[in-house]
Each structure stands twice: as C-alpha cells, then as structure tokens.
Amino acid sequence: MAMGVRLRYLPGVSSVDATAPRLIPPGVTPPDRSLPYFHALWKLIDNPIEAWPRAVYEDPFYQRRDERQTFLYACDPAMLKDILLDKAEAFPKDWMFERVTRPALGDGLLTAHGEAWRWQRRAAAPGFRPDNVAAMTPVISAAADAALARWRDLGEGARLDVSTEMTAITFQVILDTMLSGGDGIDVPSAARRITDYLETLGGITVADLLRWPTWTRVALAPRGHRALVALKATVGAMVARRRREPPRGDLVDLLMQAQDPETGRRMDDVLLRDNLLTFIGAGHETTALALTWSLFLLGLDPATAERVRDEVTEVAGDASLTHAHVERLVFTRQVVQEAMRLYPSLPLMSRMCAEDVEAGGLRVAKGTFVFIPIYAIHRHRRLWRDPDAFDPARFGPEESVGRHRFAYLPFGGGPRVCIGQAFALIEAVAILATLVRGAWLEPDPGHRIRPVMRVSMRPQGGLPMTLRLR
Ligand code: HEM
C-alpha cells in the first residue's frame, strides 16, 4: 500500500451481528493472488471479474504491471472521487472501451469526449429532468401491469426465464417513454439482435486482447456484426421517418432540435441514430438486470419479499402505481439499491490516465490503465458491514449517513454519471413493486447461479424461476 493512501472506514463497518440470520447469495470467489498470464487471459474472455485477486476487495487499490502496461484497480472512495470527479479531465475513457463501443455507438453520448460530449449531454438532459421522468411513470406502470397480466395467463407453476422477461419489459418501456412507442420497432426481434450483438461483439474479444486490427473483431463474429447492421438499419429508418413527421415532444425531438452553442452544429442522421442506439442499449438491459437480480434475491428471501408486498399494498392497494406511490415505496427502493450493490449491472468501468497526476494520495503515471471494479468496491471489506450479505436495511436512513458518495457506484460518478439514473430507479421500483404485489417467483434449486460479466453482469444461462400467483 502506498504512503499517504488511507481507506476511510465507514461507521459501523467492522460490526457484524453474528447471531442475526444472514442470507449470503452466490458471488465470485476471488483468487488469493493474481492469476498466471494465460489463465488471466482466458478469464478476461470467460468472466473477467473472476480474475480480480482478493486484494481488490481488501486494499485501497491494487496495481499490476505487464511488459506493456500498468493496471490500477482503484477502490478507495477518495481516489475514485479524484478519478471520476475532481480530476476527471486527467482520466478520459480508455482506448479499449473506444475500440469495443465505437463501432456500434459511433461518436454518441456514451463514447464522445470533450466538447463533442458536452453539448450532446446538454441536449439530452431535459429529457431526464425530474418532471419529465415523473410524467413517464404511468407508462412504466402500464408495462408492468401488462407483464403481470401475461403471467396470469401463463398460470400458476409456469416456468419463466426472469432475465428474458425483464428485458422484454424494459425494452418496451424505453421505446414507449423515450421514443414514443418506437414506431413499429419489433421488440422481440430487436431484443434478439441486441443479445446477439452483446454476446459476440459487445465486450472484449480475442482480437482486442491480442491487439489485432479492428476488422478482425467483425471477421471473428459474423453473427454479432449482422445483428448490428440490422439494428442500425431499423433505427436509421426510424430517424428518416421522424425527420419528415411533426414533433411529438419525446427524446427523439429533443435530440433532433438540439444545437451545439459553440459551433452551431446539429445532429446529422448518423449521430442521431447512434445516440438513439445508445439510449436503447444503455437504457434497458441495465435496468432489466437490476430487476432480474432483485427478483432473484427476493426469491431467496421470502420474508423480505413479503415486506415489499406489504409496503406496496399499504401505499397503493390494488391500484396501478403512480409517481406519488413510487416515491413512497421506500423499502422497495432499498431492495433495488441492495441488489445493485451485490450485482451491479455494470460491474466495471475503465479509464486511461492521460497525464502524471495524484489520485487519493497515490501518484498515477501517464498511460496507466485504470479499472474501477464496481463489483468489488460494493463488496469491499473495509467499506461495507457484512459485505456479501443481502440486507436492504443498509440503505435505510441510519446506515446511509456518513457513507462516502464514491463507495456506491452503480451509476458511476462525476460528470459522466449515468444520465438515466433517476429514470432507471423509478422504473425498477415501479416494476418490482407491481410484480411482487401480484406474484412470487420461486428459485430453481437445480440451477446454479453464476454471475458472469459480458460488459454487464448477468446470471449465466439466464434465471429460470417458477411462477406462483397471489
Ligand atoms: C439500472 C440501470 C442503469 C445502470 C446500472 C446504469 C449504469 C451506468 C453507468 C455505470 C454509467 C457510467 C459509465 C462510465 O462512466 O464509464 C452510465 C452511463 C450512461 N447511461 Fe446508464 N445505467 C442505467 C440506466 C440507464 C438508462 C435508463 C439510460 C437512458 C434511458 C441510461 C443511459 C446512459 C447514458 C447515455 C450514459 C452515458 C452518459 C455520459 O457519458 O454522459 N442508463 N450508466
């Protein structure tokens, strides 16, 4: 550990009540030390989080060097604050992130830098203002009600893949809220293409690890490439239609009308398409996973599920949820927050250090590859009481006081923090509450849950559960 770097212990972190019953859901068992080179290389493709050594969960930071590069895993909240907020200019997104995301998302909001990023962020921001998000809640509730009605049709004892179910709901929500229904985008086929793309080209591939030319990524994954071409064509056709039609007041219009105040530039069709793909991609799978993991945890913990159900019934009775209801679902929200702590939809962010700089007391050399291992930060031995246990109470008012803002990063932090975080939380709470009020999902004892990272963190092989209706 470098001089000057101190991990701040949070109040009550070391106190675990050994007598209280605890639910420890499945997670990753870290290796005691860094894996040998070829094993680590394989893990990068198979499941990168399984390569992070125990030190990442125990120390303020962990550094590793190979012949070409220094890698820093930053876990100390003060260091993270420097990297993501106070000195964010010195830590831009890295070349590997660009190499993987740019072919799909071009120079849109997620990938752009500097001024090109700033004006796009300003253009999209009004779409995520609290009043706009509040106005979208009935649309979200309607999608949740429709899903529950479909489950009722399937009947008691039906087997569901919860992960697929949640993706279908959140995909419909993003189209209905941000894209005025998506103009005929076919949800099942678009969702299948997104999955095809994410499974093959969405993350780091062999070609990236070996630094082969970028065209080799595509050559090695024709299925993913075909899916991406089809998705771009679908969204591109929607852009062309919307240009000809009167405005509808949705995110598409906001982006179409936006103008860069510095240059006077507007979004051309390609940039508009790339941004819409960004919002579709970033805006549904992440929330679907937060819901998937929440339902998994509630399946393991019927008493907590019952508490959620009691809360929803007390707040809303049998009514479809309104924004005012959702704001009062305090415990349900804590369940979602705790699920995103144990299983963050995005378990890793990365940056590149662009100049010699100090972060949280550590000198970081220009060229260092910086990992922000959200999954490990959320289970860090010095930041969380009983870190591997499922306990929504830790997000109650008492325990939240004094928690460092950068100890909990499901949505990132600093200027590049998720633009959709308020929307996502409202969406997840409204959907979870609606589903839990009407149904109980029983875990499949024969299905082993292994969290795997494919950019996002998903249960390998899906999440089969059995439907019990209330
Ligand atoms: C539970 C759900 C979600 C999670 C866990 C999540 C997580 C994140 C994280 C960690 C980042 C930061 C990435 C980085 O700095 O490297 C991010 C950025 C972003 N997210 Fe989300 N997100 C969620 C939902 C959404 C939704 C609903 C939308 C839009 C409808 C959205 C759109 C975006 C965009 C456009 C960015 C890039 C922002 C920028 O760079 O200015 N996300 N998200």
Coordinates of C-alpha atoms and ligand atoms in Angstrom, one line a residue:
M1 CA 0.0 0.0 0.0
A2 CA 1.5 3.4 -1.0
M3 CA 2.2 6.0 1.7
G4 CA -0.5 8.5 2.0
V5 CA -3.3 6.3 0.9
R6 CA -5.8 5.6 3.7
L7 CA -9.0 3.9 3.2
R8 CA -11.6 5.6 5.3
Y9 CA -13.5 3.1 7.3
L10 CA -17.2 3.9 7.4
P11 CA -19.2 4.0 10.7
G12 CA -20.1 0.5 11.9
V13 CA -18.2 -1.3 9.1
S14 CA -16.5 -3.7 11.4
S15 CA -19.6 -4.7 13.4
V16 CA -21.4 -7.8 12.3
D17 CA -24.1 -9.3 14.5
A18 CA -23.1 -12.9 14.3
T19 CA -26.4 -14.0 15.8
A20 CA -28.6 -12.4 13.2
P21 CA -29.7 -14.7 10.3
R22 CA -27.9 -13.7 7.1
L23 CA -28.5 -14.5 3.5
I24 CA -25.3 -14.8 1.5
P25 CA -26.3 -15.1 -2.1
P26 CA -23.9 -16.6 -4.8
G27 CA -21.0 -14.4 -5.8
V28 CA -17.5 -14.6 -7.1
T29 CA -14.7 -16.3 -5.1
P30 CA -11.6 -14.2 -5.8
P31 CA -8.3 -15.9 -6.2
D32 CA -5.7 -15.3 -3.4
R33 CA -3.3 -13.7 -5.8
S34 CA -3.0 -12.5 -9.4
L35 CA -3.6 -15.3 -11.9
P36 CA -0.7 -16.6 -14.1
Y37 CA -0.7 -14.8 -17.5
F38 CA -2.5 -17.3 -19.7
H39 CA -5.1 -18.1 -17.0
A40 CA -5.8 -14.4 -16.6
L41 CA -6.1 -14.0 -20.4
W42 CA -8.6 -16.8 -20.6
K43 CA -10.6 -15.3 -17.6
L44 CA -10.7 -12.0 -19.5
I45 CA -12.9 -13.7 -22.1
D46 CA -14.7 -16.2 -19.8
N47 CA -15.5 -14.0 -16.9
P48 CA -13.2 -11.1 -16.1
I49 CA -14.4 -10.5 -12.5
E50 CA -13.1 -14.0 -11.5
A51 CA -9.6 -12.8 -12.3
W52 CA -9.6 -10.0 -9.7
P53 CA -7.5 -11.0 -6.7
R54 CA -8.6 -10.8 -3.1
A55 CA -6.5 -7.6 -2.6
V56 CA -9.0 -5.8 -4.8
Y57 CA -11.7 -6.5 -2.2
E58 CA -9.4 -5.6 0.8
D59 CA -7.0 -2.9 -0.1
P60 CA -7.5 0.8 -1.2
F61 CA -6.0 -0.1 -4.6
Y62 CA -4.2 -2.9 -6.4
Q63 CA -1.6 -2.4 -9.1
R64 CA -0.2 -4.9 -11.6
R65 CA 2.3 -4.4 -14.4
D66 CA 2.9 -6.4 -17.5
E67 CA 5.6 -5.6 -20.0
R68 CA 3.5 -3.0 -21.8
Q69 CA 1.2 -1.5 -19.2
T70 CA 0.5 -0.7 -15.6
F71 CA -3.0 -1.5 -14.4
L72 CA -4.5 0.2 -11.4
Y73 CA -7.6 -1.1 -9.6
A74 CA -8.9 1.9 -7.6
C75 CA -11.2 1.1 -4.7
D76 CA -10.6 3.9 -2.2
P77 CA -13.6 6.3 -2.4
A78 CA -11.3 9.4 -2.1
M79 CA -9.2 8.0 -5.0
L80 CA -12.4 7.3 -7.0
K81 CA -13.6 10.9 -6.4
D82 CA -10.4 12.2 -7.9
I83 CA -10.6 9.9 -10.9
L84 CA -14.2 10.4 -11.7
L85 CA -14.9 13.9 -10.5
D86 CA -12.2 16.3 -9.2
K87 CA -9.5 15.3 -11.8
A88 CA -11.8 13.7 -14.4
E89 CA -10.1 15.6 -17.2
A90 CA -6.9 13.6 -16.5
F91 CA -8.8 10.3 -16.7
P92 CA -10.7 10.0 -20.0
K93 CA -12.4 6.8 -21.2
D94 CA -9.7 4.4 -22.5
W95 CA -8.8 3.1 -25.9
M96 CA -10.2 -0.4 -25.2
F97 CA -13.6 1.0 -24.3
E98 CA -13.5 3.0 -27.6
R99 CA -12.4 0.1 -29.6
V100 CA -15.3 -2.0 -28.3
T101 CA -18.1 0.5 -28.3
R102 CA -17.4 2.9 -31.1
P103 CA -18.3 0.5 -34.0
A104 CA -21.8 0.3 -32.5
L105 CA -22.3 3.7 -31.0
G106 CA -20.1 6.0 -33.1
D107 CA -19.5 9.4 -31.5
G108 CA -22.7 9.4 -29.4
L109 CA -23.1 10.4 -25.8
L110 CA -21.5 7.4 -24.3
T111 CA -18.4 7.5 -26.4
A112 CA -17.7 11.2 -27.2
H113 CA -15.2 13.3 -25.4
G114 CA -14.7 17.0 -24.5
E115 CA -16.9 19.5 -26.3
A116 CA -18.4 16.8 -28.6
W117 CA -19.7 15.1 -25.4
R118 CA -20.7 18.2 -23.5
W119 CA -23.2 19.6 -26.0
Q120 CA -24.8 16.2 -26.5
R121 CA -25.2 15.8 -22.8
R122 CA -26.8 19.2 -22.5
A123 CA -29.1 18.4 -25.4
A124 CA -30.4 15.2 -23.8
A125 CA -30.5 16.4 -20.2
P126 CA -34.0 18.0 -20.3
G127 CA -35.5 14.6 -21.3
F128 CA -34.3 13.3 -17.9
R129 CA -35.5 16.2 -15.7
P130 CA -37.5 15.1 -12.7
D131 CA -40.8 16.5 -14.0
N132 CA -40.3 14.6 -17.3
V133 CA -39.4 11.4 -15.6
A134 CA -42.4 11.7 -13.2
A135 CA -44.7 12.1 -16.3
M136 CA -43.4 8.8 -17.6
T137 CA -44.3 6.8 -14.5
P138 CA -47.8 5.8 -15.8
V139 CA -46.3 4.4 -19.0
I140 CA -43.9 2.3 -16.9
S141 CA -46.7 1.1 -14.6
A142 CA -48.7 0.1 -17.6
A143 CA -45.9 -2.0 -19.0
A144 CA -45.5 -3.7 -15.6
D145 CA -49.3 -4.3 -15.3
A146 CA -49.3 -5.8 -18.8
A147 CA -46.4 -8.1 -17.9
L148 CA -48.3 -9.3 -14.8
A149 CA -51.5 -9.9 -16.8
R150 CA -49.4 -12.0 -19.2
W151 CA -48.0 -14.0 -16.3
R152 CA -51.6 -14.6 -15.0
D153 CA -52.4 -16.0 -18.5
L154 CA -49.4 -18.3 -18.3
G155 CA -50.8 -19.6 -14.9
E156 CA -49.6 -20.9 -11.6
G157 CA -46.5 -23.0 -11.8
A158 CA -45.3 -21.7 -15.2
R159 CA -41.5 -21.6 -15.7
L160 CA -40.1 -18.3 -16.6
D161 CA -36.7 -17.0 -17.6
V162 CA -36.8 -13.9 -15.5
S163 CA -33.9 -12.3 -17.3
T164 CA -35.7 -12.6 -20.7
E165 CA -38.9 -11.4 -19.1
M166 CA -37.3 -8.3 -17.6
T167 CA -35.5 -7.4 -20.8
A168 CA -38.8 -7.5 -22.7
I169 CA -40.5 -5.2 -20.2
T170 CA -37.7 -2.6 -20.0
F171 CA -37.3 -2.6 -23.8
Q172 CA -40.9 -1.8 -24.2
V173 CA -40.6 0.9 -21.6
I174 CA -37.7 2.6 -23.3
L175 CA -39.5 2.6 -26.6
D176 CA -42.8 3.8 -25.1
T177 CA -41.2 6.6 -22.9
M178 CA -38.3 7.9 -24.9
L179 CA -39.2 7.1 -28.5
S180 CA -43.0 7.5 -28.5
G181 CA -43.6 3.7 -28.9
G182 CA -40.6 3.1 -31.2
D183 CA -42.6 3.4 -34.5
G184 CA -43.0 -0.2 -35.2
I185 CA -39.7 -1.5 -33.9
D186 CA -40.4 -5.1 -33.3
V187 CA -39.4 -5.7 -29.7
P188 CA -38.6 -9.5 -29.8
S189 CA -36.5 -9.3 -32.9
A190 CA -34.7 -6.1 -31.9
A191 CA -34.0 -7.6 -28.4
R192 CA -32.7 -10.8 -30.0
R193 CA -30.3 -8.8 -32.2
I194 CA -29.1 -6.8 -29.2
T195 CA -28.4 -10.1 -27.4
D196 CA -26.6 -11.5 -30.5
Y197 CA -24.5 -8.4 -30.6
L198 CA -23.7 -8.2 -26.9
E199 CA -22.8 -11.9 -26.7
T200 CA -20.3 -11.7 -29.5
L201 CA -19.0 -8.1 -30.1
G202 CA -20.3 -6.2 -27.0
G203 CA -17.3 -7.0 -24.9
I204 CA -13.6 -7.6 -25.2
T205 CA -12.8 -10.3 -27.7
V206 CA -9.6 -12.3 -28.5
A207 CA -8.9 -9.8 -31.3
D208 CA -8.9 -7.0 -28.7
L209 CA -6.7 -8.8 -26.3
L210 CA -4.1 -9.6 -29.0
R211 CA -4.5 -6.1 -30.4
W212 CA -5.3 -7.4 -33.9
P213 CA -6.7 -4.8 -36.4
T214 CA -10.3 -3.9 -35.6
W215 CA -11.7 -5.5 -38.7
T216 CA -10.7 -8.9 -37.3
R217 CA -13.3 -8.5 -34.5
V218 CA -16.0 -8.4 -37.1
A219 CA -14.5 -11.3 -39.1
L220 CA -14.5 -13.4 -36.0
A221 CA -18.1 -12.7 -35.1
P222 CA -20.3 -12.5 -38.2
R223 CA -23.5 -13.2 -36.2
G224 CA -22.9 -10.1 -34.0
H225 CA -21.9 -8.0 -37.0
R226 CA -25.1 -9.0 -38.9
A227 CA -27.2 -8.1 -35.8
L228 CA -25.5 -4.7 -35.5
V229 CA -26.1 -3.9 -39.2
A230 CA -29.8 -4.8 -38.9
L231 CA -30.2 -2.7 -35.7
K232 CA -28.6 0.3 -37.3
A233 CA -30.9 -0.1 -40.4
T234 CA -34.0 -0.3 -38.1
V235 CA -33.1 2.8 -36.1
G236 CA -31.8 4.6 -39.1
A237 CA -35.2 4.1 -40.9
M238 CA -37.0 5.4 -37.8
V239 CA -34.8 8.6 -37.9
A240 CA -35.6 9.1 -41.5
R241 CA -39.4 8.8 -40.8
R242 CA -39.2 11.1 -37.8
R243 CA -37.4 13.8 -39.8
R244 CA -40.5 14.0 -42.1
E245 CA -43.1 14.0 -39.3
P246 CA -44.3 16.7 -36.9
P247 CA -42.6 16.7 -33.5
R248 CA -44.0 14.6 -30.7
G249 CA -42.1 16.1 -27.7
D250 CA -40.0 13.0 -27.0
L251 CA -36.3 12.4 -26.7
V252 CA -36.0 11.9 -30.5
D253 CA -37.3 15.5 -31.0
L254 CA -35.0 16.9 -28.2
L255 CA -32.0 15.4 -30.0
M256 CA -33.2 16.4 -33.4
Q257 CA -33.7 20.1 -32.4
A258 CA -30.5 20.4 -30.3
Q259 CA -27.8 22.7 -31.4
D260 CA -24.2 23.0 -30.2
P261 CA -24.0 26.5 -28.8
E262 CA -20.2 26.8 -29.7
T263 CA -20.3 25.6 -33.3
G264 CA -24.0 25.8 -34.2
R265 CA -23.8 22.2 -35.2
R266 CA -26.9 19.9 -35.2
M267 CA -27.1 16.1 -35.1
D268 CA -27.0 14.6 -38.6
D269 CA -28.8 11.3 -39.2
V270 CA -25.8 9.2 -38.3
L271 CA -25.2 10.9 -35.0
L272 CA -28.9 10.8 -34.2
R273 CA -29.1 7.1 -35.0
D274 CA -26.0 6.4 -32.9
N275 CA -27.5 8.3 -29.9
L276 CA -30.8 6.5 -30.2
L277 CA -29.0 3.2 -30.3
T278 CA -27.0 4.4 -27.2
F279 CA -30.2 5.2 -25.3
I280 CA -31.9 1.9 -26.3
G281 CA -28.8 -0.1 -25.5
A282 CA -27.7 1.7 -22.3
G283 CA -31.3 2.3 -21.1
H284 CA -32.9 -1.1 -21.0
E285 CA -30.6 -4.0 -20.4
T286 CA -29.0 -2.4 -17.3
T287 CA -32.4 -1.8 -15.7
A288 CA -33.6 -5.3 -16.7
L289 CA -30.6 -6.7 -14.8
A290 CA -31.3 -4.7 -11.7
L291 CA -34.8 -6.2 -11.8
T292 CA -33.6 -9.7 -12.5
W293 CA -31.2 -9.7 -9.6
S294 CA -33.8 -8.1 -7.3
L295 CA -36.3 -10.8 -8.1
F296 CA -33.6 -13.5 -7.6
L297 CA -32.7 -12.1 -4.2
L298 CA -36.4 -11.8 -3.2
G299 CA -36.9 -15.4 -4.3
L300 CA -34.2 -16.5 -1.9
D301 CA -35.7 -14.3 0.9
P302 CA -39.5 -14.7 1.2
A303 CA -39.7 -12.6 4.3
T304 CA -38.2 -9.6 2.5
A305 CA -40.5 -10.3 -0.5
E306 CA -43.4 -10.2 1.9
R307 CA -42.3 -6.9 3.3
V308 CA -42.1 -5.4 -0.2
R309 CA -45.6 -6.8 -0.9
D310 CA -47.0 -5.3 2.4
E311 CA -45.4 -1.9 1.5
V312 CA -46.9 -1.8 -2.0
T313 CA -50.4 -2.9 -0.7
E314 CA -50.3 -0.3 2.0
V315 CA -49.2 2.5 -0.3
A316 CA -51.3 1.7 -3.4
G317 CA -53.8 -1.0 -2.6
D318 CA -54.6 -2.7 -5.9
A319 CA -54.2 0.4 -8.0
S320 CA -51.8 0.8 -10.9
L321 CA -48.8 2.7 -9.5
T322 CA -48.5 6.4 -9.9
H323 CA -45.4 8.6 -9.4
A324 CA -46.6 9.6 -5.9
H325 CA -46.9 5.9 -5.0
V326 CA -43.4 5.1 -6.2
E327 CA -41.9 7.9 -4.2
R328 CA -43.4 6.4 -1.0
L329 CA -42.1 2.9 -1.7
V330 CA -39.1 3.4 0.5
F331 CA -38.3 -0.2 1.4
T332 CA -38.8 -1.5 -2.2
R333 CA -36.3 1.1 -3.3
Q334 CA -33.8 -0.1 -0.7
V335 CA -34.2 -3.7 -2.1
V336 CA -33.3 -2.4 -5.6
Q337 CA -30.3 -0.5 -4.2
E338 CA -29.1 -3.5 -2.3
A339 CA -29.5 -5.7 -5.4
M340 CA -27.5 -3.2 -7.4
R341 CA -24.8 -3.2 -4.7
L342 CA -24.4 -7.0 -4.7
Y343 CA -24.9 -7.4 -8.5
P344 CA -24.2 -4.0 -10.2
S345 CA -25.5 -4.1 -13.8
L346 CA -22.1 -2.7 -14.9
P347 CA -19.5 -4.4 -12.7
L348 CA -16.6 -2.5 -14.2
M349 CA -15.7 0.9 -15.6
S350 CA -12.4 1.8 -17.0
R351 CA -10.4 4.9 -17.7
M352 CA -6.9 5.8 -19.1
C353 CA -4.6 8.2 -17.1
A354 CA -3.7 10.9 -19.6
E355 CA -1.1 12.8 -17.5
D356 CA 1.1 12.1 -14.4
V357 CA -1.3 13.0 -11.6
E358 CA -2.1 12.2 -8.0
A359 CA -5.3 10.5 -7.1
G360 CA -6.3 9.9 -3.5
G361 CA -2.7 10.2 -2.4
L362 CA -1.3 7.9 -5.0
R363 CA 0.9 9.1 -7.9
V364 CA -0.6 7.7 -11.0
A365 CA 1.7 7.6 -14.1
K366 CA 0.5 8.8 -17.5
G367 CA -0.6 5.7 -19.6
T368 CA -1.8 3.7 -16.6
F369 CA -5.0 1.7 -17.3
V370 CA -7.4 2.5 -14.5
F371 CA -10.0 -0.1 -13.5
I372 CA -13.0 0.9 -11.4
P373 CA -14.1 -2.5 -10.2
I374 CA -17.6 -1.6 -9.1
Y375 CA -18.5 -5.2 -8.1
A376 CA -15.5 -5.4 -5.7
I377 CA -16.0 -1.8 -4.4
H378 CA -19.6 -2.8 -3.5
R379 CA -18.3 -5.8 -1.5
H380 CA -15.2 -4.2 -0.2
R381 CA -14.1 -5.5 3.2
R382 CA -13.4 -2.0 4.6
L383 CA -16.3 -0.1 3.2
W384 CA -19.3 -2.3 4.0
R385 CA -20.6 -4.1 7.0
D386 CA -21.0 -7.8 6.3
P387 CA -20.3 -7.1 2.6
D388 CA -21.6 -10.3 1.0
A389 CA -24.9 -10.5 2.8
F390 CA -28.2 -9.4 1.3
D391 CA -29.5 -6.7 3.7
P392 CA -31.6 -3.9 2.3
A393 CA -31.5 -2.2 5.8
R394 CA -28.1 -0.8 4.9
F395 CA -29.8 1.7 2.6
G396 CA -32.1 2.9 5.3
P397 CA -31.5 6.4 6.7
E398 CA -29.5 5.3 9.7
E399 CA -26.8 3.4 7.9
S400 CA -26.7 5.7 4.8
V401 CA -25.5 8.6 6.9
G402 CA -21.8 9.0 6.6
R403 CA -21.4 6.7 3.6
H404 CA -18.9 8.1 1.1
R405 CA -20.6 9.1 -2.1
F406 CA -18.0 7.1 -4.1
A407 CA -18.4 3.9 -2.1
Y408 CA -21.5 3.1 -4.1
L409 CA -21.3 3.5 -7.8
P410 CA -24.0 1.5 -9.7
F411 CA -24.4 4.6 -11.9
G412 CA -20.8 5.7 -11.9
G413 CA -20.0 9.2 -10.7
G414 CA -18.7 12.7 -11.7
P415 CA -19.7 14.4 -15.0
R416 CA -20.1 11.1 -16.9
V417 CA -22.5 9.7 -14.3
C418 CA -25.4 7.9 -15.8
I419 CA -27.8 10.4 -17.3
G420 CA -30.7 7.9 -16.8
Q421 CA -30.2 7.1 -13.1
A422 CA -33.3 8.8 -11.7
F423 CA -35.4 7.3 -14.5
A424 CA -33.9 3.8 -14.0
L425 CA -34.5 3.8 -10.3
I426 CA -38.2 4.9 -10.7
E427 CA -38.6 2.3 -13.4
A428 CA -37.1 -0.5 -11.4
V429 CA -39.0 0.3 -8.2
A430 CA -42.4 0.6 -10.1
I431 CA -41.9 -2.7 -12.0
L432 CA -40.6 -4.6 -9.0
A433 CA -43.4 -3.4 -6.8
T434 CA -46.1 -4.3 -9.4
L435 CA -44.7 -7.8 -10.0
V436 CA -44.1 -8.6 -6.3
R437 CA -47.6 -7.5 -5.4
G438 CA -49.1 -10.0 -7.9
A439 CA -46.6 -12.8 -8.0
W440 CA -44.0 -14.7 -6.1
L441 CA -41.1 -16.2 -8.1
E442 CA -39.6 -19.4 -6.7
P443 CA -35.9 -20.1 -7.4
D444 CA -35.0 -23.3 -9.3
P445 CA -32.9 -25.3 -6.8
G446 CA -31.3 -27.3 -9.7
H447 CA -30.0 -24.2 -11.5
R448 CA -26.6 -23.0 -10.3
I449 CA -26.3 -19.2 -10.4
R450 CA -23.0 -17.9 -11.7
P451 CA -22.7 -14.1 -12.2
V452 CA -20.8 -13.5 -15.4
M453 CA -19.5 -10.2 -16.8
R454 CA -20.3 -9.6 -20.5
V455 CA -19.9 -5.8 -20.2
S456 CA -23.0 -6.1 -18.0
M457 CA -23.3 -8.7 -15.2
R458 CA -25.8 -11.4 -15.9
P459 CA -26.7 -14.8 -14.5
Q460 CA -25.1 -17.3 -16.8
G461 CA -27.7 -19.3 -18.7
G462 CA -30.5 -17.0 -17.6
L463 CA -32.6 -17.1 -14.4
P464 CA -35.2 -19.8 -14.5
M465 CA -37.9 -19.4 -11.8
T466 CA -41.3 -20.8 -11.1
L467 CA -44.3 -18.5 -11.1
R468 CA -46.6 -18.5 -8.0
L469 CA -49.6 -16.2 -8.4
R470 CA -51.0 -14.3 -5.4
Ligands
HEM1 C1 -30.1 0.3 -13.5 C2 -29.9 0.9 -14.7 C3 -28.7 1.6 -15.1 C4 -27.4 1.4 -14.7 C5 -26.9 0.4 -13.6 C6 -26.6 2.3 -15.5 C7 -25.2 2.5 -15.3 C8 -24.4 3.4 -15.9 C9 -23.0 3.7 -15.6 C10 -22.2 3.0 -14.6 C11 -22.6 4.7 -16.5 C12 -21.3 5.4 -16.5 C13 -20.3 4.7 -17.5 C14 -18.9 5.3 -17.4 O1 -18.8 6.4 -16.8 O2 -18.0 4.7 -17.9 C15 -23.8 5.0 -17.3 C16 -23.8 6.0 -18.3 C17 -24.8 6.2 -19.2 N1 -26.1 5.7 -19.0 FE1 -26.8 4.4 -17.6 N2 -27.4 3.0 -16.3 C18 -28.7 2.6 -16.2 C19 -29.8 3.0 -16.8 C20 -29.8 3.9 -17.9 C21 -30.9 4.4 -18.6 C22 -32.4 4.1 -18.2 C23 -30.5 5.3 -19.6 C24 -31.2 6.0 -20.6 C25 -32.5 5.9 -20.8 C26 -29.0 5.3 -19.5 C27 -28.2 6.0 -20.3 C28 -26.9 6.2 -20.1 C29 -26.0 7.0 -20.9 C30 -26.5 7.8 -22.2 C31 -24.8 7.1 -20.3 C32 -23.5 7.9 -20.8 C33 -23.6 9.2 -20.1 C34 -22.4 10.1 -20.4 O3 -21.3 9.7 -20.7 O4 -22.6 11.4 -20.4 N3 -28.6 4.5 -18.4 N4 -24.9 4.2 -17.0

